[in-house]
mmCIF file of C-alpha atoms in Angstrom:
data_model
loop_
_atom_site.group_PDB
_atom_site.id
_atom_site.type_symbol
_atom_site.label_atom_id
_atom_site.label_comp_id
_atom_site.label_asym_id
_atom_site.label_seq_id
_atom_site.Cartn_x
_atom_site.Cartn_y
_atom_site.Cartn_z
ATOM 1 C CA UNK A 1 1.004 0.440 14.145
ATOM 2 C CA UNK A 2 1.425 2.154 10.682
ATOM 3 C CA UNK A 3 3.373 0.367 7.885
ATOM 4 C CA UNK A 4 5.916 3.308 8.187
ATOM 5 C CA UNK A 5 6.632 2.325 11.692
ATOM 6 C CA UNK A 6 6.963 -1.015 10.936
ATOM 7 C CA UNK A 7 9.426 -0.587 8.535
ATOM 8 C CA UNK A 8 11.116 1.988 11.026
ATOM 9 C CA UNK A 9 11.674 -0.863 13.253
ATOM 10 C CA UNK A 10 14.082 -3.184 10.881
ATOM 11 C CA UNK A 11 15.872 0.014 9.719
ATOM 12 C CA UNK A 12 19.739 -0.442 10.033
ATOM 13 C CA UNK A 13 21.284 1.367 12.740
ATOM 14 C CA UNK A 14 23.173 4.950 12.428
ATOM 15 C CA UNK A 15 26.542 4.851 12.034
ATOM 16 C CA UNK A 16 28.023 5.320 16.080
ATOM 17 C CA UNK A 17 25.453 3.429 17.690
ATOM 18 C CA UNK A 18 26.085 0.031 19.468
ATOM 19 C CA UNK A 19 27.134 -2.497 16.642
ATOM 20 C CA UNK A 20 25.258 -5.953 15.788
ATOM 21 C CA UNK A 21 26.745 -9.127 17.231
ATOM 22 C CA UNK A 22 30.100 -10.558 15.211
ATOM 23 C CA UNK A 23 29.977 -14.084 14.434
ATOM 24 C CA UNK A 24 33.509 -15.126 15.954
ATOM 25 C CA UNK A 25 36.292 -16.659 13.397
ATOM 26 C CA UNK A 26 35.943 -20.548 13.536
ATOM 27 C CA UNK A 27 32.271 -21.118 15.098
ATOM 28 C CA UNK A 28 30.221 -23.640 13.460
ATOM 29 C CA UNK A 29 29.269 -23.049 9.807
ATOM 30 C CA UNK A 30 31.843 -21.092 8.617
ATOM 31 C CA UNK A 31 34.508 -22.089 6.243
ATOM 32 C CA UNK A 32 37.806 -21.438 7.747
ATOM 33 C CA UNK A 33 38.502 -18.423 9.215
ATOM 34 C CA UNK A 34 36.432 -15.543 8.292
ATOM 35 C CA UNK A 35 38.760 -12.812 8.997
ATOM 36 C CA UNK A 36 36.838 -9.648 9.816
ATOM 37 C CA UNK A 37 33.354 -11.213 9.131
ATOM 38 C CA UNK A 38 31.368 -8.685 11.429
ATOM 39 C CA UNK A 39 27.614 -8.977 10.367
ATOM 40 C CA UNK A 40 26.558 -5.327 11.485
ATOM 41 C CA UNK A 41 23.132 -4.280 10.054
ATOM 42 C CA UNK A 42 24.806 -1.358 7.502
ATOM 43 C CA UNK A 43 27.360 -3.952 6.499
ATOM 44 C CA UNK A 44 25.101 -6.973 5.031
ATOM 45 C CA UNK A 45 22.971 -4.995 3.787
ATOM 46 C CA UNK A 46 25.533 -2.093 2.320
ATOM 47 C CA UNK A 47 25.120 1.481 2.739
ATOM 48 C CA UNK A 48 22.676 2.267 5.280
ATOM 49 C CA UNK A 49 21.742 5.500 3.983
ATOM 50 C CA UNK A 50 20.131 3.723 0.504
ATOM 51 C CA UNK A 51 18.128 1.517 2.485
ATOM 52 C CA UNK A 52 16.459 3.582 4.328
ATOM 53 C CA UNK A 53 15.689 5.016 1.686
ATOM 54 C CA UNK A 54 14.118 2.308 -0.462
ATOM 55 C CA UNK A 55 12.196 1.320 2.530
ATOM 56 C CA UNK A 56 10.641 4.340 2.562
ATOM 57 C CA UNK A 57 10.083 4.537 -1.079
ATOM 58 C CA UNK A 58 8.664 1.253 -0.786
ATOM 59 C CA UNK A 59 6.547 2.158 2.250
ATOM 60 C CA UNK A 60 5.419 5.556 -0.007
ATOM 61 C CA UNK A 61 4.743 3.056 -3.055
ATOM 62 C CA UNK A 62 2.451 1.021 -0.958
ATOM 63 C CA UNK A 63 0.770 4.328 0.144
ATOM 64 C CA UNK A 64 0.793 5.787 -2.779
ATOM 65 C CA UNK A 65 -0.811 2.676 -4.626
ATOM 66 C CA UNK A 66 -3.637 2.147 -1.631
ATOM 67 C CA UNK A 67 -4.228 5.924 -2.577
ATOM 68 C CA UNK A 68 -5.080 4.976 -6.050
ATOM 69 C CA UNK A 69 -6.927 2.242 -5.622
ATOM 70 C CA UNK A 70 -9.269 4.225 -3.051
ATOM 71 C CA UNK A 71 -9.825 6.912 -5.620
ATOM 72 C CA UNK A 72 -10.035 4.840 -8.441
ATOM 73 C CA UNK A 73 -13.303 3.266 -6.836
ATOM 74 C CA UNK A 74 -14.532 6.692 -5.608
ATOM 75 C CA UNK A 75 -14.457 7.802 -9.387
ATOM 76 C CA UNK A 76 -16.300 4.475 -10.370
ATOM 77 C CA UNK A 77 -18.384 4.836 -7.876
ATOM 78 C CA UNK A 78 -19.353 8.812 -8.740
ATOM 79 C CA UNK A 79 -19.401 7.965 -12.105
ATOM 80 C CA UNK A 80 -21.851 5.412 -11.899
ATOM 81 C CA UNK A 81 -23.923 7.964 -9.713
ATOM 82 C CA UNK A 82 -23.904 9.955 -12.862
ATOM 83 C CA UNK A 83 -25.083 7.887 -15.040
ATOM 84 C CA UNK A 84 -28.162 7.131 -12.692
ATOM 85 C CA UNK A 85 -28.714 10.779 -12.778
ATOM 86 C CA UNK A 86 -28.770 10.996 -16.277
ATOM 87 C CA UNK A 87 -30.870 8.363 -16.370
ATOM 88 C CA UNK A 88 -33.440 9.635 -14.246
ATOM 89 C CA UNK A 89 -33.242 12.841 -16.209
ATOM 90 C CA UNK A 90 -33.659 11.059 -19.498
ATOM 91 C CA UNK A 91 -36.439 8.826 -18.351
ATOM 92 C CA UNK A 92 -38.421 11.722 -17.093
ATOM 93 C CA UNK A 93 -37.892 13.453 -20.416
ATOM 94 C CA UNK A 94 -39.483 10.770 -22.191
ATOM 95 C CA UNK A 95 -42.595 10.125 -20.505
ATOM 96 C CA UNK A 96 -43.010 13.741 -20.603
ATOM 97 C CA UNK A 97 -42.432 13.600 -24.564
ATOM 98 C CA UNK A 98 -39.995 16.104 -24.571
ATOM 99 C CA UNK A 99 -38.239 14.623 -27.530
ATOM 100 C CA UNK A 100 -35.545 17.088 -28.678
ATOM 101 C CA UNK A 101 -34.504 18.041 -24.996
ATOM 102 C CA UNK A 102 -34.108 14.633 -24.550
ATOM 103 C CA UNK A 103 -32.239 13.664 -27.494
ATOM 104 C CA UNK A 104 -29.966 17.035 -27.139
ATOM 105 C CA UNK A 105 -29.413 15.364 -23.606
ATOM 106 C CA UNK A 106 -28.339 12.151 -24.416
ATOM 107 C CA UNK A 107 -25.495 13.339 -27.434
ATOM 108 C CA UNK A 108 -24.014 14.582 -24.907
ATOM 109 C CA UNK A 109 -22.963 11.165 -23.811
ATOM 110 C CA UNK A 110 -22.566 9.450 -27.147
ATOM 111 C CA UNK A 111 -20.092 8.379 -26.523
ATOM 112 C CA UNK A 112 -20.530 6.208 -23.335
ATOM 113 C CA UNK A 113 -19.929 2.829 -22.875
ATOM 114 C CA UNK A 114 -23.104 2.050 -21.032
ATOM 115 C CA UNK A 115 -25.535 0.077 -22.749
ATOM 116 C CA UNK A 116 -28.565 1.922 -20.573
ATOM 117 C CA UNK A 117 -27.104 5.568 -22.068
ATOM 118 C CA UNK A 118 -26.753 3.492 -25.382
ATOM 119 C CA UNK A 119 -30.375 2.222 -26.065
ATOM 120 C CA UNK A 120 -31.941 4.962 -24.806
ATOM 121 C CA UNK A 121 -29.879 7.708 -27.411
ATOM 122 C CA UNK A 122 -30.915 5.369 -30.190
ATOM 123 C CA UNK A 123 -34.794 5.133 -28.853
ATOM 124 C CA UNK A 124 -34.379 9.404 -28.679
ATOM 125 C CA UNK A 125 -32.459 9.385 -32.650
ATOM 126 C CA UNK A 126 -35.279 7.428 -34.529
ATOM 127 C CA UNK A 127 -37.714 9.380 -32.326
ATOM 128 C CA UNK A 128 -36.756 12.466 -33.606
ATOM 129 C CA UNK A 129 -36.388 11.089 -37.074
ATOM 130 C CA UNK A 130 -40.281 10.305 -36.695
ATOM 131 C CA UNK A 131 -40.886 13.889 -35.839
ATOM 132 C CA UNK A 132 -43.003 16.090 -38.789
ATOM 133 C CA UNK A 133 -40.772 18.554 -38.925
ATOM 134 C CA UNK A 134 -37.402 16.407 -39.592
ATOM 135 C CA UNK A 135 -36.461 16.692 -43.305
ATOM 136 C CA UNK A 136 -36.327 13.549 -45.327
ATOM 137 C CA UNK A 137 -32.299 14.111 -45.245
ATOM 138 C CA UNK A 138 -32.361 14.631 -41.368
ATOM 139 C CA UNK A 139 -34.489 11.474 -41.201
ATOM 140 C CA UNK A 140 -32.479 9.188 -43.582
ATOM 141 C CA UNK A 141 -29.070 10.416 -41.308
ATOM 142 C CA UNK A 142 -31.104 10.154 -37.778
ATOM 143 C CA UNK A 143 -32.442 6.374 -38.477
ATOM 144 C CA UNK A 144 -28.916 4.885 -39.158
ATOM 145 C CA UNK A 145 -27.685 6.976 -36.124
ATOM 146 C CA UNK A 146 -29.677 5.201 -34.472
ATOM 147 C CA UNK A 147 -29.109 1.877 -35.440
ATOM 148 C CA UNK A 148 -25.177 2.173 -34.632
ATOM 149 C CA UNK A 149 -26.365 3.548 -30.946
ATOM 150 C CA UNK A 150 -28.608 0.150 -30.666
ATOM 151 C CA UNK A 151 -25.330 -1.658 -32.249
ATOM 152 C CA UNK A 152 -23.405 -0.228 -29.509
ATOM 153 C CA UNK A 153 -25.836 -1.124 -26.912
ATOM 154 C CA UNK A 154 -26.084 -4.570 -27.935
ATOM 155 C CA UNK A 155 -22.209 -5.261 -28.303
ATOM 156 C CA UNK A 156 -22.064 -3.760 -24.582
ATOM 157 C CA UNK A 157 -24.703 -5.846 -22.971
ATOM 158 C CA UNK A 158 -26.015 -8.906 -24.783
ATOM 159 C CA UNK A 159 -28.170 -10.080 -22.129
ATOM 160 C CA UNK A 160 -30.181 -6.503 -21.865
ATOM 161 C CA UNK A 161 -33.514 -7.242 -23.504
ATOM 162 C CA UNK A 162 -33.975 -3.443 -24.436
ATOM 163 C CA UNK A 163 -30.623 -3.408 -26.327
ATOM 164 C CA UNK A 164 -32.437 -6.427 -28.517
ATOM 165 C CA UNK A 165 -35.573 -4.667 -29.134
ATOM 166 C CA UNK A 166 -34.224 -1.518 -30.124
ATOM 167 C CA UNK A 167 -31.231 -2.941 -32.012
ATOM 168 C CA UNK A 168 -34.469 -4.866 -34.175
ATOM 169 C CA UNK A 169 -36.406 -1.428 -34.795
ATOM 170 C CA UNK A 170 -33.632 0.412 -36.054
ATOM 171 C CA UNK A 171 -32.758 -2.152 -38.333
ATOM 172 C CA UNK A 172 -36.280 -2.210 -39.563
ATOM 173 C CA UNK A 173 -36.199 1.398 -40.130
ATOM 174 C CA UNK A 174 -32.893 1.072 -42.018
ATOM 175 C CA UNK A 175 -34.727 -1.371 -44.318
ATOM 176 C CA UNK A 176 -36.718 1.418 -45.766
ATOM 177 C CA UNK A 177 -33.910 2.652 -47.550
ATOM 178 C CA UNK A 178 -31.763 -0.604 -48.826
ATOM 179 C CA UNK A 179 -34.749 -1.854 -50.744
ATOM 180 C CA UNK A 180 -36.752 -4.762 -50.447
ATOM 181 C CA UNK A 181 -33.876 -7.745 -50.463
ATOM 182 C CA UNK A 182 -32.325 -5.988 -47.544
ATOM 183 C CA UNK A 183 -35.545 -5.642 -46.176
ATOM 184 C CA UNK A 184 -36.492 -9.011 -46.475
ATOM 185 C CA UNK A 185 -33.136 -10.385 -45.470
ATOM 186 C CA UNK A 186 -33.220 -8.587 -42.425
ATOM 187 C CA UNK A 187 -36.802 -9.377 -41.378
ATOM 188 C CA UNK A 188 -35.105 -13.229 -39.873
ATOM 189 C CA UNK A 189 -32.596 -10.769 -38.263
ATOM 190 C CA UNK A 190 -35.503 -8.675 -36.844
ATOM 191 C CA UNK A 191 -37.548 -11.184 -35.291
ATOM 192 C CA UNK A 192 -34.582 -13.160 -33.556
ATOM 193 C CA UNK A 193 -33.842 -10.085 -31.655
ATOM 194 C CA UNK A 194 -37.832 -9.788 -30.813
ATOM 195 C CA UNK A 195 -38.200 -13.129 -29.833
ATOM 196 C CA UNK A 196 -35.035 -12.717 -27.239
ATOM 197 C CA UNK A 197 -36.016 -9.351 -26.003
ATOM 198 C CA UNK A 198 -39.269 -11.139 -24.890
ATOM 199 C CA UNK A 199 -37.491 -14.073 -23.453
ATOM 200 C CA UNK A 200 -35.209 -11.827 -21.854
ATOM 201 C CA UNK A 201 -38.128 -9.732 -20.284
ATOM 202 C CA UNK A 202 -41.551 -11.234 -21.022
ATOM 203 C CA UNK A 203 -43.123 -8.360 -19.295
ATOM 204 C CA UNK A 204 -42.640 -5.701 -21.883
ATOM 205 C CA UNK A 205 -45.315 -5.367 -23.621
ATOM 206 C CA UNK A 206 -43.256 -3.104 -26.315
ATOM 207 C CA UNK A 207 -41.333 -6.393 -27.197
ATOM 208 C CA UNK A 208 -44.669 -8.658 -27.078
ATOM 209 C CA UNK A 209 -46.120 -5.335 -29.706
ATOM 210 C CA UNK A 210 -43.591 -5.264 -32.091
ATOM 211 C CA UNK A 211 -43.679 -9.319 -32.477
ATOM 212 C CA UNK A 212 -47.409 -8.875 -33.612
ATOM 213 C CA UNK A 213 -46.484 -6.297 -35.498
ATOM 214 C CA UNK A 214 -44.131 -8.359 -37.568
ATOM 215 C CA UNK A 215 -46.625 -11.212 -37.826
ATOM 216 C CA UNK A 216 -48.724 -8.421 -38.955
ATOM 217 C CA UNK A 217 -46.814 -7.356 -41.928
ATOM 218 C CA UNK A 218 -45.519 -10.716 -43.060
ATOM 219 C CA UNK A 219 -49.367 -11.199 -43.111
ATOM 220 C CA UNK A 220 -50.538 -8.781 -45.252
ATOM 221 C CA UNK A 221 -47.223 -8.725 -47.575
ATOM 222 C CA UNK A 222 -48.587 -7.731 -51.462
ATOM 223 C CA UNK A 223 -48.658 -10.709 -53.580
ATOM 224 C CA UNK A 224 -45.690 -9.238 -55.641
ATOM 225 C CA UNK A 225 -43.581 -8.533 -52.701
ATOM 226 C CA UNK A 226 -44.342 -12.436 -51.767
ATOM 227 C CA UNK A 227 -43.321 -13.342 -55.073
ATOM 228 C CA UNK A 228 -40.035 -11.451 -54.864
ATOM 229 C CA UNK A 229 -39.004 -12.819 -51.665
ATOM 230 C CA UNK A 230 -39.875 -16.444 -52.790
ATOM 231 C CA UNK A 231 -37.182 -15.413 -55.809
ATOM 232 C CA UNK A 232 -35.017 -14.490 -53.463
ATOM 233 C CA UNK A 233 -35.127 -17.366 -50.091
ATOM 234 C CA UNK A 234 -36.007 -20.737 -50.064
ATOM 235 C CA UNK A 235 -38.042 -20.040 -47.296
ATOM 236 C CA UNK A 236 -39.170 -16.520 -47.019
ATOM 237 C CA UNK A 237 -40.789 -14.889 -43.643
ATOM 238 C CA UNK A 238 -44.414 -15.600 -43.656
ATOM 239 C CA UNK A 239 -47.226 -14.887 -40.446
ATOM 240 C CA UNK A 240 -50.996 -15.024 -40.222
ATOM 241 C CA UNK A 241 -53.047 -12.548 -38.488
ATOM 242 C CA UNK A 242 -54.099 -14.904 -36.302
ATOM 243 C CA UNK A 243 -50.596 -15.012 -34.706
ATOM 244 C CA UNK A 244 -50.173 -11.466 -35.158
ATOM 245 C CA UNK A 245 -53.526 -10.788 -33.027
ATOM 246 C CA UNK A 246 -52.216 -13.395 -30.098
ATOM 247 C CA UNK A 247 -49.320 -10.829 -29.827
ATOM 248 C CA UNK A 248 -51.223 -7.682 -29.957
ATOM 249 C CA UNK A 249 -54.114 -9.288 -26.980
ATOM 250 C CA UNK A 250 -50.877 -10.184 -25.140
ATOM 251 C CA UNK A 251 -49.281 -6.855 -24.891
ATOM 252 C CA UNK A 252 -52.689 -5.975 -23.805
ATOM 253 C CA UNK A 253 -52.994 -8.638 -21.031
ATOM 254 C CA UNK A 254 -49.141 -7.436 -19.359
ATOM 255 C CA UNK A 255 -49.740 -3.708 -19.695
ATOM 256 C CA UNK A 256 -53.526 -2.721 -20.011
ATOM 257 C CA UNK A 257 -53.812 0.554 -22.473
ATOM 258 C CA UNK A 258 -49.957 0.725 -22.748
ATOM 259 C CA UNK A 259 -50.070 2.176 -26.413
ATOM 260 C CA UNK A 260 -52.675 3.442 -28.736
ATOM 261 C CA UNK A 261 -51.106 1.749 -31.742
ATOM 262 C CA UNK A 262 -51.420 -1.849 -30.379
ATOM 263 C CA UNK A 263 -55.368 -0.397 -29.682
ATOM 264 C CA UNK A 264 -55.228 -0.074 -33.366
ATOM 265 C CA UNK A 265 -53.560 -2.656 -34.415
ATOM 266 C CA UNK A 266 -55.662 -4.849 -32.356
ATOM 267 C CA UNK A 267 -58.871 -3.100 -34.537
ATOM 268 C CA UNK A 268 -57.009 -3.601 -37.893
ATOM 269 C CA UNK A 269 -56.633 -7.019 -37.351
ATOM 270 C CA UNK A 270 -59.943 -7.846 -36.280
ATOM 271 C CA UNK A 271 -60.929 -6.369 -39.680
ATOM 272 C CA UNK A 272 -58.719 -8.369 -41.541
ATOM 273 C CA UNK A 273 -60.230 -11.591 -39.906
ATOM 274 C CA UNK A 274 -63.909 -9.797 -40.556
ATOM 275 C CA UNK A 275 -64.958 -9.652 -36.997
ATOM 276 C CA UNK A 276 -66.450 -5.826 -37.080
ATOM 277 C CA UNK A 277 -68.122 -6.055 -33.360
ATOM 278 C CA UNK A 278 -64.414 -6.377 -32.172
ATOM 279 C CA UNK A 279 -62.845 -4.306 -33.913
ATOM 280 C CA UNK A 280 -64.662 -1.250 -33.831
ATOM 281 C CA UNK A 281 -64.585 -1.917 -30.182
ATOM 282 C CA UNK A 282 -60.780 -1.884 -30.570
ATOM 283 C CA UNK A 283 -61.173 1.046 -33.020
ATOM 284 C CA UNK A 284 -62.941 3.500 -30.668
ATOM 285 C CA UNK A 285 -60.513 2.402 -27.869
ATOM 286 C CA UNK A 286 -57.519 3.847 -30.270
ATOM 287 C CA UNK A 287 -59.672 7.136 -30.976
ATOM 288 C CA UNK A 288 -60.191 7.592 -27.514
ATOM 289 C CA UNK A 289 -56.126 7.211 -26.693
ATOM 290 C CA UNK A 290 -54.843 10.938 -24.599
ATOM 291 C CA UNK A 291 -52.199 12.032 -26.927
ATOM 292 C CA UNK A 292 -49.245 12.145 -25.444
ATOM 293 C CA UNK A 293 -46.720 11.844 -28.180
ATOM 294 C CA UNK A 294 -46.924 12.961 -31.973
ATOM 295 C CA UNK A 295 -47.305 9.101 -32.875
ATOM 296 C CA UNK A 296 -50.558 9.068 -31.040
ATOM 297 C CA UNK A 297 -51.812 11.881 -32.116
ATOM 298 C CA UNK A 298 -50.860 10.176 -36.075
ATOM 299 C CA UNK A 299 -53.250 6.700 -34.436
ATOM 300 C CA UNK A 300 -56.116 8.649 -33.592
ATOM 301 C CA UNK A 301 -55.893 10.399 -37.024
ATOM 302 C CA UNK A 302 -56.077 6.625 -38.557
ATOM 303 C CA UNK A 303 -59.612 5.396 -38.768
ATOM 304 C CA UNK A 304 -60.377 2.520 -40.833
ATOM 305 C CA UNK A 305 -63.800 2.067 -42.189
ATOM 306 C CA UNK A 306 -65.738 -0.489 -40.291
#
């Protein structure tokens, strides 16, 4: 039975129809006599006409608020469906390097409150930004774009390991133009988010990369640099290229051939420890890399001498 019906049922009764039972003057549990204390329906409850009429509003109300609730999920669940689409539309943009569809894409949705739309626009900004053709200006504007996207992304979902990593390369890039305090300031900043990103997903070999890249810098830092950042920390960032080579043959071990830099990388950093068998084995591995992006086409362009 519907909840209208229901309700139908304890409705009071029309005015001419066969009154309630009267509670006789004297019977137990009344004080005294009660006079004319008839307890039809209409007359407890006063006039029938106004009842009736809040039941049904309250019957409509219930409706009306079941209505809601079953839309209300219907337009979660729809929009949810559209952000998978987008998704799947921005994923497929990527891996087919199609960097300024995908970026004009994603703006579209800047913005969303989903960390997954989040990362991804900031991974599409500072892609851009690395593009040939962006002007220094468009580049400076694009990088810090980015790093309030990854911001976002992070603030959104702090347990999303991609949110970490990219939050930690666009504050790298952003380092480029604060100067070398900022730089160096940020570099404990950097690695934290790293190191979680990997602990939050220790099959990415992006993450693992970018760790060994870091080891790799703090490795090869100029001697005045070092001397700055001594100036400025008790205990500045330091790495050896031993660590940073662990990394790079540990992106290599998850994802085989993942990305011609870490090829390189894994070359430059057998020449730095002076083992040229390896790393021109490394080296050739790089030049040998299918371009598929504009940064791999910039790797195979970088050959160190062996």
């Amino acid at each position: 039975m519907s909840l209208a019906a229901r309700l139908w049922r304890f409705l009071p009764l029309r005015r001419g129809a066969a009154p309630g039972p009267r509670l006789p003057a004297g019977t137990s549990g009344s004080r005294g006599h009660c006079g004319r204390c008839r307890f039809r329906g209409f007359e407890v409850m006063g006039n029938p006409g106004t009842f009736k009429r809040g039941l049904l509003l309250s019957a409509l109300s219930y409706w009306g608020f079941e209505t809601y609730q079953v839309i209300s999920q219907a337009a979660v669940v729809h929009a949810a469906a559209k952000v998978e689409e987008i998704l799947e539309q921005a994923d497929y943009l990527y891996e087919s390097g199609e960097t300024e569809k995908l970026y004009q894409l994603l703006t579209q949705y800047k913005e969303s409150e989903d960390a997954e739309l989040l990362w991804r626009l900031a991974r599409a900004s500072r892609d851009v930004a690395q593009l040939s053709r962006t002007s220094e200006e468009e580049k400076k504007l694009l990088v810090y774009e980015a790093l309030e996207y990854a911001k976002r992304a992070l603030q959104k979902n702090e347990s999303h390991f991609a949110a970490h990593k990219w939050y930690a390369i666009c504050l790298s890039d952003v380092g480029d133009y604060e100067g070398i305090k900022a730089k160096i300031a940020n570099a404990y900043i950097i690695k934290e988010h790293f190191e979680k990103a990997i602990e939050l997903n220790p099959k990415d070999a992006t993450s693992i990369h970018l760790m060994g890249i870091w080891c790799y810098t703090f490795a090869e830092m100029p001697w005045y640099q070092r001397r700055i950042a001594e100036m400025l920390f008790a205990t500045p960032p330091s790495s050896t290229y031993e660590k940073a080579l662990g990394y790079f043959h540990r992106a290599e071990q998850v994802d085989p051939n993942f990305y011609s830099k870490n090829l390189l990388l894994l070359g430059k950093t057998y020449l730095k420890l002076h083992n040229k068998k390896l790393a021109a084995f490394w080296l050739m591995k790089a030049k040998d890399y299918p371009a598929h992006t504009e940064e791999d086409k910039q790797t195979m362009d970088v050959r160190p001498t062996v």
